[in-house]
Amino acid sequence: MEKIYRNGNNIYTLTCNFPKEELYALTNQIRRSAVSVPSNIAEGAGRKSSKELLQFLYFATGSLSELETQLIIAYNLKYLNEGQKRDIEAILSSIFRMLSGLIQSLK
């Protein structure tokens, strides 16, 4: 879980360098997606059943997919360099694996 929180902090730092005209567009979308991942996990963990937790883990996975897509767009717009893209991809891949493992253990 700590890795997911750190990822959200990394995203805020990363997007600080995006153009100011993106503040209410792509920057906001990326930040919201990044915050949504641990928020959905936390909300699901606070529910009463494994079925509800699974639902929120799927929401978290969807938010992670959104984040991945938005970061690809940012890279294509040259807001991220190759090294940043690789680092973020590695983090997202790790989080996808953790979520998938948790989902499989609850099925």
PDB file of N, CA, C and O in Angstrom, residues 14 17 79-89:
ATOM      1  N   LEU A  14       5.840  15.085 -10.403  1.00  0.00           N
ATOM      2  CA  LEU A  14       6.062  14.975 -11.847  1.00  0.00           C
ATOM      3  C   LEU A  14       5.238  16.003 -12.625  1.00  0.00           C
ATOM      4  O   LEU A  14       5.738  16.652 -13.534  1.00  0.00           O
ATOM      5  N   ASN A  17       5.857  20.070 -13.343  1.00  0.00           N
ATOM      6  CA  ASN A  17       6.630  20.593 -14.473  1.00  0.00           C
ATOM      7  C   ASN A  17       5.827  20.667 -15.773  1.00  0.00           C
ATOM      8  O   ASN A  17       6.360  21.086 -16.792  1.00  0.00           O
ATOM      9  N   TYR A  79       5.746  16.066 -22.412  1.00  0.00           N
ATOM     10  CA  TYR A  79       5.754  16.568 -21.044  1.00  0.00           C
ATOM     11  C   TYR A  79       6.590  15.664 -20.139  1.00  0.00           C
ATOM     12  O   TYR A  79       6.940  16.060 -19.028  1.00  0.00           O
ATOM     13  N   LEU A  80       6.860  14.444 -20.604  1.00  0.00           N
ATOM     14  CA  LEU A  80       7.696  13.484 -19.890  1.00  0.00           C
ATOM     15  C   LEU A  80       8.829  13.052 -20.798  1.00  0.00           C
ATOM     16  O   LEU A  80       8.628  12.913 -22.009  1.00  0.00           O
ATOM     17  N   ASN A  81       9.993  12.802 -20.207  1.00  0.00           N
ATOM     18  CA  ASN A  81      11.084  12.263 -21.015  1.00  0.00           C
ATOM     19  C   ASN A  81      11.062  10.732 -20.945  1.00  0.00           C
ATOM     20  O   ASN A  81      10.281  10.145 -20.181  1.00  0.00           O
ATOM     21  N   GLU A  82      11.912  10.095 -21.700  1.00  0.00           N
ATOM     22  CA  GLU A  82      11.940   8.631 -21.785  1.00  0.00           C
ATOM     23  C   GLU A  82      12.213   7.994 -20.419  1.00  0.00           C
ATOM     24  O   GLU A  82      11.587   6.994 -20.052  1.00  0.00           O
ATOM     25  N   GLY A  83      13.142   8.558 -19.664  1.00  0.00           N
ATOM     26  CA  GLY A  83      13.464   8.016 -18.343  1.00  0.00           C
ATOM     27  C   GLY A  83      12.282   8.096 -17.386  1.00  0.00           C
ATOM     28  O   GLY A  83      11.998   7.140 -16.655  1.00  0.00           O
ATOM     29  N   GLN A  84      11.597   9.224 -17.388  1.00  0.00           N
ATOM     30  CA  GLN A  84      10.418   9.378 -16.533  1.00  0.00           C
ATOM     31  C   GLN A  84       9.344   8.379 -16.936  1.00  0.00           C
ATOM     32  O   GLN A  84       8.713   7.759 -16.075  1.00  0.00           O
ATOM     33  N   LYS A  85       9.155   8.232 -18.231  1.00  0.00           N
ATOM     34  CA  LYS A  85       8.151   7.289 -18.739  1.00  0.00           C
ATOM     35  C   LYS A  85       8.469   5.872 -18.275  1.00  0.00           C
ATOM     36  O   LYS A  85       7.587   5.158 -17.791  1.00  0.00           O
ATOM     37  N   ARG A  86       9.716   5.462 -18.413  1.00  0.00           N
ATOM     38  CA  ARG A  86      10.127   4.116 -18.000  1.00  0.00           C
ATOM     39  C   ARG A  86       9.930   3.905 -16.503  1.00  0.00           C
ATOM     40  O   ARG A  86       9.430   2.853 -16.070  1.00  0.00           O
ATOM     41  N   ASP A  87      10.323   4.896 -15.713  1.00  0.00           N
ATOM     42  CA  ASP A  87      10.178   4.784 -14.256  1.00  0.00           C
ATOM     43  C   ASP A  87       8.718   4.639 -13.848  1.00  0.00           C
ATOM     44  O   ASP A  87       8.374   3.786 -13.021  1.00  0.00           O
ATOM     45  N   ILE A  88       7.870   5.477 -14.416  1.00  0.00           N
ATOM     46  CA  ILE A  88       6.442   5.427 -14.088  1.00  0.00           C
ATOM     47  C   ILE A  88       5.828   4.115 -14.568  1.00  0.00           C
ATOM     48  O   ILE A  88       5.025   3.503 -13.863  1.00  0.00           O
ATOM     49  N   GLU A  89       6.198   3.659 -15.761  1.00  0.00           N
ATOM     50  CA  GLU A  89       5.688   2.380 -16.270  1.00  0.00           C
ATOM     51  C   GLU A  89       6.042   1.236 -15.330  1.00  0.00           C
ATOM     52  O   GLU A  89       5.218   0.356 -15.084  1.00  0.00           O
TER      53      GLU A  89
END
